[in-house]
Amino acid sequence: MPRGRYSLHDPHDHTPLAEEHFQCAPGPSGWRYVSQLTTPAGDHHGSVDLTLDELGRPIRLELHAAAWQVRGAALDGVTWVRTDPTGTDATEGNVRAHAFTGTSPAFLVATARLLRLTPSAAATRVRLVAFTDPVLAPRTVDQSWALVKSEAHATDNGPLAVDEYQVTALDTGEQHTVHIAGDVVLAAPGIELEDLESPPSVFT
């Protein structure tokens, strides 16, 4: 069960945004990721709880940020309920999309798990609902994912397979690279793995 800490920063000016303390593991239903976020000053900033089924579809999502809350799942596309800080106003949403995304590294692992790309495959288009900080506002985004290469790197615990993905935002054409090992993001724009207590899980 990997457990560790990511630092999240603005990918453009590198302003520190949060620390994300996480643990994740494959399980009977698929894969689960839970995390707590803190501000650079150490204050509570939010949380992520994401469960995927064995095909990589989100069967349960719960996000908290700035007293806002989102609960979602894959249902007729993806469906969610967003609740305001007072708890009195809940808004439902549904989009014909494949999955969710957001600032947490969990969503990068989830998308890679959903697509299951191979280095020889063509780039695959995916539609996602992004929940944007600081109020978890939903926004539909279209991306293209391609697995550029998969390489084994020697470590103290044996070889570690690292996948390099090229992700393209189809509305702007902006491209970036994501490196993932098992169920841990090693590097991505705005994300740095600062600490990892145990090796990444290996998906079968």
PDB file of C-alpha atoms in Angstrom, residues 33-106:
ATOM      1  CA  TYR A  33      -6.967   6.419  -3.213  1.00  0.00           C
ATOM      2  CA  VAL A  34      -7.469   8.593  -0.152  1.00  0.00           C
ATOM      3  CA  SER A  35      -5.651  11.798   0.756  1.00  0.00           C
ATOM      4  CA  GLN A  36      -5.683  14.843   2.992  1.00  0.00           C
ATOM      5  CA  LEU A  37      -4.520  18.220   1.708  1.00  0.00           C
ATOM      6  CA  THR A  38      -2.867  20.982   3.722  1.00  0.00           C
ATOM      7  CA  THR A  39      -1.910  24.527   2.774  1.00  0.00           C
ATOM      8  CA  PRO A  40       1.767  25.555   2.705  1.00  0.00           C
ATOM      9  CA  ALA A  41       1.103  26.976   6.194  1.00  0.00           C
ATOM     10  CA  GLY A  42      -0.087  23.572   7.409  1.00  0.00           C
ATOM     11  CA  ASP A  43      -3.839  24.257   7.603  1.00  0.00           C
ATOM     12  CA  HIS A  44      -6.400  21.698   6.425  1.00  0.00           C
ATOM     13  CA  HIS A  45      -7.214  22.336   2.772  1.00  0.00           C
ATOM     14  CA  GLY A  46      -9.421  19.452   1.654  1.00  0.00           C
ATOM     15  CA  SER A  47      -9.536  15.735   0.917  1.00  0.00           C
ATOM     16  CA  VAL A  48      -9.861  13.211  -1.899  1.00  0.00           C
ATOM     17  CA  ASP A  49     -11.462   9.760  -1.775  1.00  0.00           C
ATOM     18  CA  LEU A  50     -11.582   7.937  -5.123  1.00  0.00           C
ATOM     19  CA  THR A  51     -12.478   4.300  -5.814  1.00  0.00           C
ATOM     20  CA  LEU A  52     -12.174   2.700  -9.259  1.00  0.00           C
ATOM     21  CA  ASP A  53     -13.624  -0.588 -10.426  1.00  0.00           C
ATOM     22  CA  GLU A  54     -11.432  -3.216 -12.078  1.00  0.00           C
ATOM     23  CA  LEU A  55     -11.916  -1.506 -15.475  1.00  0.00           C
ATOM     24  CA  GLY A  56     -10.749   1.859 -14.138  1.00  0.00           C
ATOM     25  CA  ARG A  57     -14.191   3.485 -13.968  1.00  0.00           C
ATOM     26  CA  PRO A  58     -14.931   5.769 -10.994  1.00  0.00           C
ATOM     27  CA  ILE A  59     -17.467   3.969  -8.824  1.00  0.00           C
ATOM     28  CA  ARG A  60     -17.128   6.447  -5.951  1.00  0.00           C
ATOM     29  CA  LEU A  61     -15.662   9.938  -5.685  1.00  0.00           C
ATOM     30  CA  GLU A  62     -15.790  12.299  -2.732  1.00  0.00           C
ATOM     31  CA  LEU A  63     -13.960  15.628  -2.809  1.00  0.00           C
ATOM     32  CA  HIS A  64     -13.785  18.352  -0.167  1.00  0.00           C
ATOM     33  CA  ALA A  65     -12.271  21.816  -0.677  1.00  0.00           C
ATOM     34  CA  ALA A  66     -12.941  25.152   1.033  1.00  0.00           C
ATOM     35  CA  ALA A  67     -16.066  23.643   2.657  1.00  0.00           C
ATOM     36  CA  TRP A  68     -17.435  22.656  -0.768  1.00  0.00           C
ATOM     37  CA  GLN A  69     -18.186  18.976  -1.362  1.00  0.00           C
ATOM     38  CA  VAL A  70     -18.606  16.801  -4.443  1.00  0.00           C
ATOM     39  CA  ARG A  71     -19.851  13.209  -4.542  1.00  0.00           C
ATOM     40  CA  GLY A  72     -19.785  11.437  -7.883  1.00  0.00           C
ATOM     41  CA  ALA A  73     -19.724   8.144  -9.762  1.00  0.00           C
ATOM     42  CA  ALA A  74     -19.842   6.671 -13.251  1.00  0.00           C
ATOM     43  CA  LEU A  75     -23.581   6.575 -13.986  1.00  0.00           C
ATOM     44  CA  ASP A  76     -25.030   7.397 -17.428  1.00  0.00           C
ATOM     45  CA  GLY A  77     -21.639   8.879 -18.207  1.00  0.00           C
ATOM     46  CA  VAL A  78     -20.579  10.561 -14.977  1.00  0.00           C
ATOM     47  CA  THR A  79     -22.971  11.974 -12.397  1.00  0.00           C
ATOM     48  CA  TRP A  80     -22.230  14.123  -9.368  1.00  0.00           C
ATOM     49  CA  VAL A  81     -23.774  16.243  -6.618  1.00  0.00           C
ATOM     50  CA  ARG A  82     -21.990  19.446  -5.554  1.00  0.00           C
ATOM     51  CA  THR A  83     -22.905  20.954  -2.181  1.00  0.00           C
ATOM     52  CA  ASP A  84     -22.128  24.515  -1.063  1.00  0.00           C
ATOM     53  CA  PRO A  85     -20.401  25.362   2.256  1.00  0.00           C
ATOM     54  CA  THR A  86     -23.721  26.008   4.023  1.00  0.00           C
ATOM     55  CA  GLY A  87     -24.998  22.550   3.089  1.00  0.00           C
ATOM     56  CA  THR A  88     -28.310  24.014   1.936  1.00  0.00           C
ATOM     57  CA  ASP A  89     -27.767  24.173  -1.816  1.00  0.00           C
ATOM     58  CA  ALA A  90     -26.949  20.944  -3.682  1.00  0.00           C
ATOM     59  CA  THR A  91     -26.579  20.924  -7.459  1.00  0.00           C
ATOM     60  CA  GLU A  92     -26.710  17.756  -9.536  1.00  0.00           C
ATOM     61  CA  GLY A  93     -24.778  17.310 -12.737  1.00  0.00           C
ATOM     62  CA  ASN A  94     -24.459  14.689 -15.458  1.00  0.00           C
ATOM     63  CA  VAL A  95     -22.220  14.616 -18.529  1.00  0.00           C
ATOM     64  CA  ARG A  96     -21.582  11.977 -21.177  1.00  0.00           C
ATOM     65  CA  ALA A  97     -17.942  11.667 -20.118  1.00  0.00           C
ATOM     66  CA  HIS A  98     -15.606   8.800 -19.286  1.00  0.00           C
ATOM     67  CA  ALA A  99     -14.368   9.854 -15.841  1.00  0.00           C
ATOM     68  CA  PHE A 100     -13.417  12.732 -13.518  1.00  0.00           C
ATOM     69  CA  THR A 101     -10.258  14.778 -13.179  1.00  0.00           C
ATOM     70  CA  GLY A 102      -8.865  17.547 -10.999  1.00  0.00           C
ATOM     71  CA  THR A 103      -5.683  18.753  -9.331  1.00  0.00           C
ATOM     72  CA  SER A 104      -5.029  15.539  -7.365  1.00  0.00           C
ATOM     73  CA  PRO A 105      -2.463  13.114  -8.827  1.00  0.00           C
ATOM     74  CA  ALA A 106      -5.065  10.399  -8.215  1.00  0.00           C
TER      75      ALA A 106
END
